[in-house]
CSV table of C-alpha atoms in Angstrom, one decimal:
chain,number,residue,atom,x,y,z
A,874,MET,CA,20.0,-2.9,20.3
A,875,VAL,CA,19.0,-5.1,23.3
A,876,THR,CA,17.1,-3.7,26.2
A,877,CYS,CA,15.8,-5.4,29.3
A,878,LEU,CA,15.3,-8.9,27.9
A,879,SER,CA,14.9,-11.9,30.1
A,880,GLU,CA,16.7,-15.2,29.3
A,881,SER,CA,13.4,-16.8,28.1
A,882,VAL,CA,12.8,-13.9,25.6
A,883,ILE,CA,16.4,-14.2,24.3
A,884,GLU,CA,16.0,-18.0,24.0
A,885,LEU,CA,12.6,-17.6,22.2
A,886,THR,CA,14.1,-15.0,19.8
A,887,ASP,CA,17.0,-17.3,19.0
A,888,GLN,CA,14.6,-20.2,18.3
A,889,LEU,CA,12.5,-18.1,16.0
A,890,VAL,CA,15.4,-16.7,14.1
A,891,HIS,CA,17.4,-20.0,13.7
A,892,SER,CA,14.7,-22.6,13.5
A,893,GLY,CA,13.4,-21.8,10.0
A,894,VAL,CA,10.1,-20.5,11.3
A,895,LEU,CA,10.8,-17.1,9.8
A,896,PRO,CA,11.1,-16.6,6.1
A,897,ALA,CA,14.6,-16.5,4.6
A,898,GLY,CA,16.2,-13.1,5.1
A,899,LEU,CA,14.3,-12.2,8.2
A,900,ASP,CA,16.6,-12.1,11.2
A,901,ARG,CA,14.8,-9.7,13.6
A,902,VAL,CA,12.0,-10.2,16.0
A,903,MET,CA,9.9,-7.6,17.8
A,904,PHE,CA,7.7,-8.5,20.8
A,905,SER,CA,4.9,-6.1,21.7
A,906,SER,CA,2.5,-6.1,24.6
A,907,THR,CA,-0.7,-5.1,22.7
A,908,GLY,CA,-2.3,-5.4,19.3
A,909,ALA,CA,-2.3,-1.7,18.9
A,910,GLU,CA,1.4,-1.5,19.6
A,911,ALA,CA,1.9,-4.2,16.9
A,912,VAL,CA,-0.2,-2.2,14.4
A,913,ASP,CA,1.7,1.0,15.2
A,914,ASN,CA,5.0,-0.7,14.4
A,915,ALA,CA,3.6,-2.4,11.3
A,916,LEU,CA,2.4,1.0,10.1
A,917,ARG,CA,5.9,2.5,10.7
A,918,MET,CA,7.6,-0.4,8.9
A,919,ALA,CA,5.2,-0.3,5.9
A,920,ARG,CA,5.7,3.5,5.5
A,921,ALA,CA,9.5,3.0,5.7
A,922,ALA,CA,9.5,0.1,3.3
A,923,THR,CA,7.2,1.8,0.7
A,924,ARG,CA,8.2,5.4,1.3
A,925,ARG,CA,4.5,6.2,1.1
A,926,PRO,CA,2.9,8.3,3.9
A,927,ASN,CA,-0.7,7.3,3.3
A,928,VAL,CA,-2.7,4.2,4.3
A,929,ILE,CA,-6.0,2.8,3.3
A,930,VAL,CA,-8.3,1.2,5.9
A,931,PHE,CA,-11.6,-0.5,5.5
A,932,GLN,CA,-14.9,0.9,6.9
A,933,GLY,CA,-15.7,-1.1,10.1
A,934,ALA,CA,-12.1,-1.9,10.9
A,935,TYR,CA,-10.8,-1.8,14.5
A,936,HIS,CA,-7.1,-1.3,14.9
A,937,GLY,CA,-6.7,-0.1,18.5
A,938,ARG,CA,-6.7,2.9,20.7
A,939,THR,CA,-3.3,4.6,20.3
A,940,ASN,CA,-3.1,7.9,18.4
A,941,ALA,CA,-2.2,6.2,15.1
A,942,THR,CA,-4.6,3.2,15.5
A,943,LEU,CA,-7.5,5.5,16.5
A,944,ALA,CA,-7.0,7.4,13.3
A,945,MET,CA,-7.4,4.1,11.4
A,946,THR,CA,-10.2,2.6,13.5
A,947,ARG,CA,-13.6,2.9,11.7
A,948,THR,CA,-15.8,0.6,13.8
A,949,LYS,CA,-17.5,3.5,15.6
A,950,THR,CA,-17.5,7.2,14.8
A,951,ALA,CA,-17.1,8.0,18.5
A,952,TYR,CA,-13.6,6.6,18.5
A,953,GLY,CA,-12.3,9.3,16.2
A,954,ALA,CA,-14.8,12.1,17.0
A,955,ARG,CA,-13.0,13.3,20.2
A,956,ASN,CA,-9.5,12.3,19.1
A,957,HIS,CA,-8.2,15.5,17.4
A,958,PRO,CA,-5.9,16.2,15.7
A,959,GLN,CA,-5.8,12.8,14.0
A,960,MET,CA,-2.9,11.3,12.1
A,961,PRO,CA,-2.9,12.5,8.5
A,962,GLY,CA,-2.8,10.2,5.5
A,963,VAL,CA,-5.6,7.8,6.4
A,964,PHE,CA,-8.1,7.0,3.7
A,965,VAL,CA,-11.2,4.8,4.2
A,966,ALA,CA,-12.5,2.3,1.6
A,967,PRO,CA,-15.8,0.4,1.9
A,968,PHE,CA,-15.3,-3.2,3.0
A,969,PRO,CA,-15.9,-5.5,0.0
């Protein structure tokens, strides 16, 4: 599925896929505009690949300010305090 891509994005994608930059077997590229958007998509892909709904995050971690990334952000309690209901399946571990 291709939507609204400029020629330069198409060329960059082609270079990434065919230049050997990506590991063997990877033939798709996703561009995102924010780190939180990238984390949201990484979470979706990890859940789909593992078929596990839960994630573990470290205390003190910052993931972003979307609904999913706020549920995983643990830098300040204020980020999650007013953000209800939060995404389920997030477990916090102390940072080693």
